[in-house]
Amino acid sequence: MRLFGAKEMGQDQTKQQIEKGLQLYQSNQTEKALKVWMRVLEKTTDPTGRFRVLGCLITAHSEMGRYKDMLKFAVVQIDTARELEDPDYLMESYLNLARSNEKLCEFQKTISYCKTCLNMQGTTVSLQLNGQVSLSMGNAFLGLSIFQKALECFEKALRYAHNNDDKMLECRVCCSLGSFYTQIKDYEKALFFPCKAAELVNDYGKGWSLKYRAMSQYHMAVAYRKLGHLADAMECCEESMKIALQHGDRPLQALCLLCFADIHRSRADIQTAFPRYDSSMSIMTEIGNRLGQIQALEGIEKAQELAEGLGNKLGLLKLHCLCEGIYRTKGQQRELRDHVVKFHECVEEMELYCGMCGESIGEKNNQLQALPCSHFFHLKCLQTNGTRGCPNCRRSSMKPGFV
């Protein structure tokens, strides 16, 4: 519903403003681009322009990880397509609805909307979209671990890409095939396909979005890590993360952080891996990537096994603290209690608490003071309460230690 007296946009002005938004978006001025497009959505009288600006908003919100907003605009776009009574527009809007549900890990809905797309009888444009529909359906089947159907869809998408000389689609399919072979543990193929994607970017991607390069580099990093080529994995992941940060691509940032954490875990560096798992999990939870949350939890469990094998109690304590926060958010009380108990057991074993105030040590920055017996306390507790001996071992001494 438009406000009385609001200045409306005709077809030509709508096109100009959409193009202005695209230029802003491509120069990484995302918020300004969104404001332009939202103004177009509010004021345009051109249904075709309205459809196109909704497509821009769907893409932008997808790349920012705002998947619920992406879904909201996809639903509005379907209503606009019905108003236009054009089968091509309707198919495109259902594809965007499928993609929105794919991002939210609603895989059964994704498959259902993809099948709706494939059942539509449109023109040549609709036939060209079939490759993208097959790719989205393949990703959904992969999310459900239905591997045979996933591979069947990816092969169809690849055929569509070759038949239409669609190099962008081929690049995206190669990245999905990299993920497919990573899951079924053929790591040579898991590396081959994203390398092929990177070749396509180098050969044909001069005018493409940098997200295609970032996506191929990320999948190469995952495969390199699985093969034990950690230096190569780190190099690829750093390049992908650099692009993700430049473009504000939150979903890719989360994936790169998870990959960094896995690389450090592979190097048995739990202290460096832990905060990256934590950051990745926070973003995955924020954007609603439940499949990514599972992958992060798997990495955390493996890090826990490694920390136990090394006897690294501080690493274990941090992992229990992270898991406590995760299960508290999910409302899983049994798992929450288990990690709370284990957290306190680690604190007791390491004596990481002040014997005077009882609060934990190492949780936040605090000035500490060691006594000659090497037990240490909060400096403020010693200064406030004083002692004729150590509260922990009762050893008599008023003199502080050297450290």
Short mmCIF file of C-alpha atoms in Angstrom, two decimals, residues 6-354:
data_model
loop_
_atom_site.label_atom_id
_atom_site.label_comp_id
_atom_site.label_asym_id
_atom_site.label_seq_id
_atom_site.Cartn_x
_atom_site.Cartn_y
_atom_site.Cartn_z
CA ALA A 6 4.46 9.51 -2.53
CA LYS A 7 6.40 9.99 -5.78
CA GLU A 8 6.11 6.83 -7.90
CA MET A 9 8.72 5.41 -10.29
CA GLY A 10 7.98 4.56 -13.90
CA GLN A 11 9.69 1.90 -16.00
CA ASP A 12 12.72 3.95 -17.09
CA GLN A 13 13.47 5.35 -13.64
CA THR A 14 13.06 1.87 -12.14
CA LYS A 15 15.69 0.49 -14.55
CA GLN A 16 18.08 3.36 -13.75
CA GLN A 17 17.74 2.88 -9.99
CA ILE A 18 18.20 -0.90 -10.21
CA GLU A 19 21.39 -0.31 -12.21
CA LYS A 20 22.55 2.29 -9.67
CA GLY A 21 22.05 -0.29 -6.90
CA LEU A 22 24.03 -2.89 -8.87
CA GLN A 23 26.95 -0.48 -9.29
CA LEU A 24 26.95 0.24 -5.55
CA TYR A 25 26.72 -3.47 -4.76
CA GLN A 26 29.61 -4.36 -7.07
CA SER A 27 31.76 -1.67 -5.40
CA ASN A 28 31.04 -3.31 -1.98
CA GLN A 29 28.67 -0.54 -0.82
CA THR A 30 26.08 -3.14 0.10
CA GLU A 31 23.97 -1.17 2.56
CA LYS A 32 23.66 1.77 0.16
CA ALA A 33 22.65 -0.65 -2.61
CA LEU A 34 19.99 -2.17 -0.38
CA LYS A 35 18.53 1.26 0.40
CA VAL A 36 18.29 2.05 -3.32
CA TRP A 37 16.60 -1.27 -4.11
CA MET A 38 14.18 -1.00 -1.18
CA ARG A 39 13.17 2.46 -2.40
CA VAL A 40 12.54 1.00 -5.86
CA LEU A 41 10.46 -1.80 -4.34
CA GLU A 42 8.36 0.71 -2.44
CA LYS A 43 7.76 3.20 -5.28
CA THR A 44 7.91 1.41 -8.64
CA THR A 45 4.73 1.04 -10.70
CA ASP A 46 6.44 -1.38 -13.12
CA PRO A 47 5.71 -5.05 -12.22
CA THR A 48 8.68 -6.29 -14.29
CA GLY A 49 11.01 -3.86 -12.51
CA ARG A 50 9.54 -4.96 -9.21
CA PHE A 51 10.33 -8.58 -10.09
CA ARG A 52 13.91 -7.73 -11.02
CA VAL A 53 14.61 -5.63 -7.93
CA LEU A 54 13.30 -8.50 -5.78
CA GLY A 55 15.85 -10.73 -7.53
CA CYS A 56 18.61 -8.29 -6.59
CA LEU A 57 17.45 -8.25 -2.95
CA ILE A 58 17.30 -12.06 -2.85
CA THR A 59 20.88 -12.39 -4.15
CA ALA A 60 22.24 -9.72 -1.80
CA HIS A 61 20.59 -11.21 1.29
CA SER A 62 21.82 -14.67 0.31
CA GLU A 63 25.43 -13.50 0.14
CA MET A 64 25.11 -11.66 3.45
CA GLY A 65 23.68 -14.76 5.14
CA ARG A 66 20.32 -13.12 5.87
CA TYR A 67 18.45 -16.21 4.80
CA LYS A 68 15.11 -15.45 6.46
CA ASP A 69 14.96 -12.10 4.65
CA MET A 70 15.97 -13.90 1.45
CA LEU A 71 13.00 -16.24 1.91
CA LYS A 72 10.66 -13.31 2.59
CA PHE A 73 11.61 -11.58 -0.68
CA ALA A 74 11.35 -14.88 -2.59
CA VAL A 75 7.73 -15.28 -1.44
CA VAL A 76 6.91 -11.72 -2.55
CA GLN A 77 8.59 -12.41 -5.90
CA ILE A 78 6.29 -15.39 -6.51
CA ASP A 79 3.25 -13.13 -6.01
CA THR A 80 4.74 -10.63 -8.49
CA ALA A 81 5.41 -13.41 -11.04
CA ARG A 82 1.80 -14.57 -10.77
CA GLU A 83 0.67 -10.99 -11.36
CA LEU A 84 2.82 -10.90 -14.53
CA GLU A 85 1.36 -14.25 -15.69
CA ASP A 86 4.72 -15.20 -17.24
CA PRO A 87 5.92 -18.85 -16.90
CA ASP A 88 9.59 -17.84 -17.09
CA TYR A 89 9.22 -15.38 -14.22
CA LEU A 90 7.23 -17.92 -12.22
CA MET A 91 9.90 -20.58 -12.67
CA GLU A 92 12.66 -18.16 -11.67
CA SER A 93 10.74 -17.15 -8.54
CA TYR A 94 10.21 -20.79 -7.53
CA LEU A 95 13.93 -21.41 -8.07
CA ASN A 96 14.71 -18.52 -5.69
CA LEU A 97 12.25 -20.00 -3.20
CA ALA A 98 14.04 -23.36 -3.48
CA ARG A 99 17.44 -21.70 -2.97
CA SER A 100 16.16 -19.81 0.08
CA ASN A 101 15.03 -23.06 1.68
CA GLU A 102 18.30 -24.74 0.70
CA LYS A 103 20.24 -22.03 2.58
CA LEU A 104 17.99 -22.54 5.63
CA CYS A 105 18.67 -26.32 5.39
CA GLU A 106 14.99 -27.03 4.67
CA PHE A 107 16.05 -29.68 2.17
CA GLN A 108 12.72 -31.45 1.66
CA LYS A 109 11.08 -28.13 0.81
CA THR A 110 13.95 -27.34 -1.55
CA ILE A 111 13.41 -30.58 -3.44
CA SER A 112 9.66 -29.98 -3.61
CA TYR A 113 10.06 -26.46 -5.06
CA CYS A 114 12.72 -27.71 -7.51
CA LYS A 115 10.31 -30.37 -8.77
CA THR A 116 7.67 -27.68 -9.21
CA CYS A 117 10.16 -25.76 -11.38
CA LEU A 118 10.96 -28.79 -13.53
CA ASN A 119 7.26 -29.50 -14.07
CA MET A 120 6.60 -26.02 -15.45
CA GLN A 121 6.27 -25.65 -19.21
CA GLY A 122 8.02 -22.42 -20.14
CA THR A 123 10.13 -21.05 -22.96
CA THR A 124 13.84 -21.38 -23.78
CA VAL A 125 14.70 -19.22 -20.76
CA SER A 126 13.05 -21.75 -18.44
CA LEU A 127 14.98 -24.59 -20.08
CA GLN A 128 18.22 -22.71 -19.38
CA LEU A 129 17.26 -22.44 -15.70
CA ASN A 130 16.89 -26.24 -15.45
CA GLY A 131 20.62 -26.56 -14.82
CA GLN A 132 20.41 -24.27 -11.80
CA VAL A 133 17.33 -26.14 -10.56
CA SER A 134 19.21 -29.46 -10.83
CA LEU A 135 22.15 -27.97 -8.92
CA SER A 136 19.93 -26.74 -6.08
CA MET A 137 18.18 -30.11 -5.92
CA GLY A 138 21.55 -31.88 -5.85
CA ASN A 139 22.71 -29.71 -2.96
CA ALA A 140 19.51 -30.58 -1.08
CA PHE A 141 19.95 -34.32 -1.65
CA LEU A 142 23.57 -33.96 -0.48
CA GLY A 143 22.32 -32.22 2.67
CA LEU A 144 20.08 -35.24 3.27
CA SER A 145 23.01 -37.63 2.53
CA ILE A 146 21.11 -39.21 -0.40
CA PHE A 147 24.29 -39.50 -2.42
CA GLN A 148 23.09 -41.34 -5.54
CA LYS A 149 20.33 -38.80 -6.24
CA ALA A 150 22.69 -35.93 -5.43
CA LEU A 151 25.23 -37.17 -7.99
CA GLU A 152 22.48 -37.72 -10.55
CA CYS A 153 21.36 -34.08 -10.14
CA PHE A 154 24.91 -32.73 -10.33
CA GLU A 155 25.53 -34.69 -13.55
CA LYS A 156 22.32 -33.25 -15.05
CA ALA A 157 23.37 -29.74 -14.03
CA LEU A 158 26.78 -30.29 -15.63
CA ARG A 159 25.16 -31.45 -18.88
CA TYR A 160 22.96 -28.33 -18.92
CA ALA A 161 26.05 -26.18 -18.33
CA HIS A 162 27.93 -27.80 -21.23
CA ASN A 163 24.94 -27.69 -23.60
CA ASN A 164 24.35 -23.98 -22.91
CA ASP A 165 28.04 -23.05 -22.59
CA ASP A 166 27.26 -21.74 -19.10
CA LYS A 167 30.67 -21.49 -17.44
CA MET A 168 29.32 -19.90 -14.24
CA LEU A 169 26.97 -22.83 -13.69
CA GLU A 170 29.77 -25.28 -14.47
CA CYS A 171 31.95 -23.56 -11.86
CA ARG A 172 29.23 -23.84 -9.20
CA VAL A 173 28.57 -27.51 -10.03
CA CYS A 174 32.30 -28.30 -9.76
CA CYS A 175 32.36 -26.77 -6.27
CA SER A 176 29.34 -28.84 -5.22
CA LEU A 177 31.02 -31.97 -6.62
CA GLY A 178 34.06 -31.10 -4.50
CA SER A 179 31.81 -31.10 -1.43
CA PHE A 180 30.17 -34.35 -2.58
CA TYR A 181 33.47 -36.23 -2.89
CA THR A 182 34.74 -34.77 0.39
CA GLN A 183 31.74 -36.32 2.15
CA ILE A 184 32.23 -39.77 0.62
CA LYS A 185 36.01 -39.46 1.16
CA ASP A 186 37.45 -39.54 -2.35
CA TYR A 187 39.82 -36.70 -1.63
CA GLU A 188 41.58 -36.78 -5.02
CA LYS A 189 38.27 -36.01 -6.77
CA ALA A 190 37.36 -33.61 -3.94
CA LEU A 191 40.42 -31.59 -5.03
CA PHE A 192 40.06 -32.14 -8.79
CA PHE A 193 36.64 -30.51 -9.15
CA PRO A 194 37.30 -27.24 -7.27
CA CYS A 195 40.63 -26.99 -9.14
CA LYS A 196 38.58 -27.26 -12.34
CA ALA A 197 36.32 -24.50 -10.97
CA ALA A 198 39.38 -22.33 -10.30
CA GLU A 199 40.54 -22.91 -13.90
CA LEU A 200 37.13 -21.76 -15.19
CA VAL A 201 37.42 -18.59 -13.07
CA ASN A 202 40.91 -17.88 -14.46
CA ASP A 203 39.92 -18.57 -18.09
CA TYR A 204 36.44 -17.05 -18.28
CA GLY A 205 35.81 -15.13 -15.06
CA LYS A 206 37.20 -11.68 -15.87
CA GLY A 207 33.76 -10.08 -15.52
CA TRP A 208 32.45 -12.47 -12.86
CA SER A 209 31.86 -11.73 -9.21
CA LEU A 210 34.87 -12.55 -7.03
CA LYS A 211 32.61 -14.93 -5.07
CA TYR A 212 33.30 -17.61 -7.71
CA ARG A 213 37.03 -17.42 -7.04
CA ALA A 214 36.45 -17.39 -3.29
CA MET A 215 34.15 -20.41 -3.51
CA SER A 216 36.63 -22.49 -5.55
CA GLN A 217 39.52 -21.56 -3.24
CA TYR A 218 37.52 -22.58 -0.16
CA HIS A 219 36.67 -26.03 -1.58
CA MET A 220 40.31 -26.51 -2.62
CA ALA A 221 41.37 -25.65 0.94
CA VAL A 222 39.03 -28.31 2.38
CA ALA A 223 40.39 -30.98 0.01
CA TYR A 224 44.03 -30.01 0.61
CA ARG A 225 43.49 -30.33 4.37
CA LYS A 226 41.93 -33.76 3.97
CA LEU A 227 44.97 -34.83 1.90
CA GLY A 228 47.33 -33.50 4.57
CA HIS A 229 48.68 -30.62 2.43
CA LEU A 230 48.22 -28.10 5.22
CA ALA A 231 50.33 -25.25 3.78
CA ASP A 232 48.35 -25.35 0.52
CA ALA A 233 45.10 -25.55 2.49
CA MET A 234 46.04 -22.48 4.53
CA GLU A 235 47.00 -20.48 1.43
CA CYS A 236 43.71 -21.24 -0.36
CA CYS A 237 41.63 -20.59 2.75
CA GLU A 238 43.36 -17.25 3.37
CA GLU A 239 42.59 -16.11 -0.18
CA SER A 240 38.95 -17.17 0.15
CA MET A 241 38.61 -15.43 3.53
CA LYS A 242 40.14 -12.22 2.15
CA ILE A 243 37.45 -12.04 -0.56
CA ALA A 244 34.70 -13.00 1.91
CA LEU A 245 35.72 -10.16 4.23
CA GLN A 246 35.90 -7.64 1.36
CA HIS A 247 32.37 -8.52 0.23
CA GLY A 248 30.79 -9.02 3.66
CA ASP A 249 30.03 -12.65 2.77
CA ARG A 250 29.14 -13.97 6.24
CA PRO A 251 28.34 -17.56 5.19
CA LEU A 252 31.71 -17.96 3.48
CA GLN A 253 33.49 -16.32 6.44
CA ALA A 254 31.97 -18.97 8.72
CA LEU A 255 33.09 -21.79 6.41
CA CYS A 256 36.62 -20.37 6.17
CA LEU A 257 36.86 -20.05 9.97
CA LEU A 258 35.79 -23.69 10.26
CA CYS A 259 38.44 -24.70 7.72
CA PHE A 260 41.10 -22.66 9.56
CA ALA A 261 40.11 -24.41 12.80
CA ASP A 262 40.40 -27.82 11.13
CA ILE A 263 43.83 -26.94 9.72
CA HIS A 264 45.11 -25.90 13.16
CA ARG A 265 43.58 -29.03 14.69
CA SER A 266 45.42 -31.12 12.07
CA ARG A 267 48.60 -29.43 13.30
CA ALA A 268 47.65 -30.41 16.89
CA ASP A 269 47.38 -26.69 17.73
CA ILE A 270 44.21 -26.84 19.84
CA GLN A 271 44.74 -23.41 21.39
CA THR A 272 44.59 -21.75 17.94
CA ALA A 273 41.83 -24.01 16.62
CA PHE A 274 39.44 -23.41 19.51
CA PRO A 275 38.56 -19.70 18.99
CA ARG A 276 38.05 -20.33 15.26
CA TYR A 277 35.56 -23.10 15.99
CA ASP A 278 33.87 -20.71 18.41
CA SER A 279 33.65 -17.87 15.86
CA SER A 280 32.49 -20.17 13.09
CA MET A 281 29.79 -21.66 15.29
CA SER A 282 28.57 -18.19 16.28
CA ILE A 283 28.13 -17.09 12.65
CA MET A 284 26.54 -20.42 11.64
CA THR A 285 24.02 -20.02 14.46
CA GLU A 286 23.38 -16.36 13.59
CA ILE A 287 22.64 -17.03 9.90
CA GLY A 288 20.73 -20.28 10.48
CA ASN A 289 23.14 -22.69 8.76
CA ARG A 290 22.27 -25.82 10.74
CA LEU A 291 24.32 -28.11 8.50
CA GLY A 292 27.34 -25.90 9.13
CA GLN A 293 26.68 -26.11 12.87
CA ILE A 294 26.85 -29.92 12.63
CA GLN A 295 30.18 -29.68 10.79
CA ALA A 296 31.54 -27.32 13.45
CA LEU A 297 30.41 -29.67 16.23
CA GLU A 298 32.14 -32.58 14.46
CA GLY A 299 35.36 -30.56 14.40
CA ILE A 300 34.96 -29.69 18.08
CA GLU A 301 34.49 -33.38 18.99
CA LYS A 302 37.62 -34.31 17.04
CA ALA A 303 39.52 -31.49 18.76
CA GLN A 304 38.30 -32.89 22.08
CA GLU A 305 39.65 -36.34 21.21
CA LEU A 306 42.98 -34.77 20.22
CA ALA A 307 43.16 -32.72 23.44
CA GLU A 308 42.43 -35.84 25.49
CA GLY A 309 45.17 -37.74 23.64
CA LEU A 310 47.63 -34.94 24.31
CA GLY A 311 46.52 -34.58 27.90
CA ASN A 312 45.87 -30.87 27.22
CA LYS A 313 43.44 -30.03 30.00
CA LEU A 314 43.17 -26.32 29.15
CA GLY A 315 42.14 -27.21 25.60
CA LEU A 316 39.54 -29.59 27.03
CA LEU A 317 38.26 -26.94 29.42
CA LYS A 318 37.78 -24.45 26.57
CA LEU A 319 36.02 -27.07 24.46
CA HIS A 320 33.65 -27.95 27.31
CA CYS A 321 32.95 -24.23 27.78
CA LEU A 322 32.14 -23.84 24.07
CA CYS A 323 29.91 -26.94 24.04
CA GLU A 324 28.13 -25.69 27.17
CA GLY A 325 27.15 -22.50 25.33
CA ILE A 326 26.05 -24.43 22.23
CA TYR A 327 23.85 -26.91 24.11
CA ARG A 328 22.41 -24.17 26.31
CA THR A 329 21.29 -22.32 23.17
CA LYS A 330 19.80 -25.52 21.73
CA GLY A 331 18.05 -26.37 25.01
CA GLN A 332 19.62 -29.85 25.14
CA GLN A 333 19.73 -30.23 28.93
CA ARG A 334 21.39 -33.65 29.20
CA GLU A 335 24.35 -32.66 26.99
CA LEU A 336 24.51 -29.27 28.75
CA ARG A 337 24.81 -30.89 32.22
CA ASP A 338 27.46 -33.30 30.93
CA HIS A 339 29.71 -30.48 29.70
CA VAL A 340 29.13 -28.32 32.81
CA VAL A 341 30.26 -31.23 35.00
CA LYS A 342 33.31 -31.90 32.82
CA PHE A 343 34.17 -28.20 32.78
CA HIS A 344 34.24 -28.07 36.58
CA GLU A 345 36.24 -31.31 36.74
CA CYS A 346 38.90 -29.70 34.51
CA VAL A 347 38.96 -26.60 36.74
CA GLU A 348 39.46 -28.80 39.84
CA GLU A 349 42.18 -30.92 38.21
CA MET A 350 44.14 -27.87 37.06
CA GLU A 351 43.45 -25.94 40.29
CA LEU A 352 42.44 -23.03 38.08
CA TYR A 353 40.61 -21.16 40.80
CA CYS A 354 41.57 -18.70 43.47
#
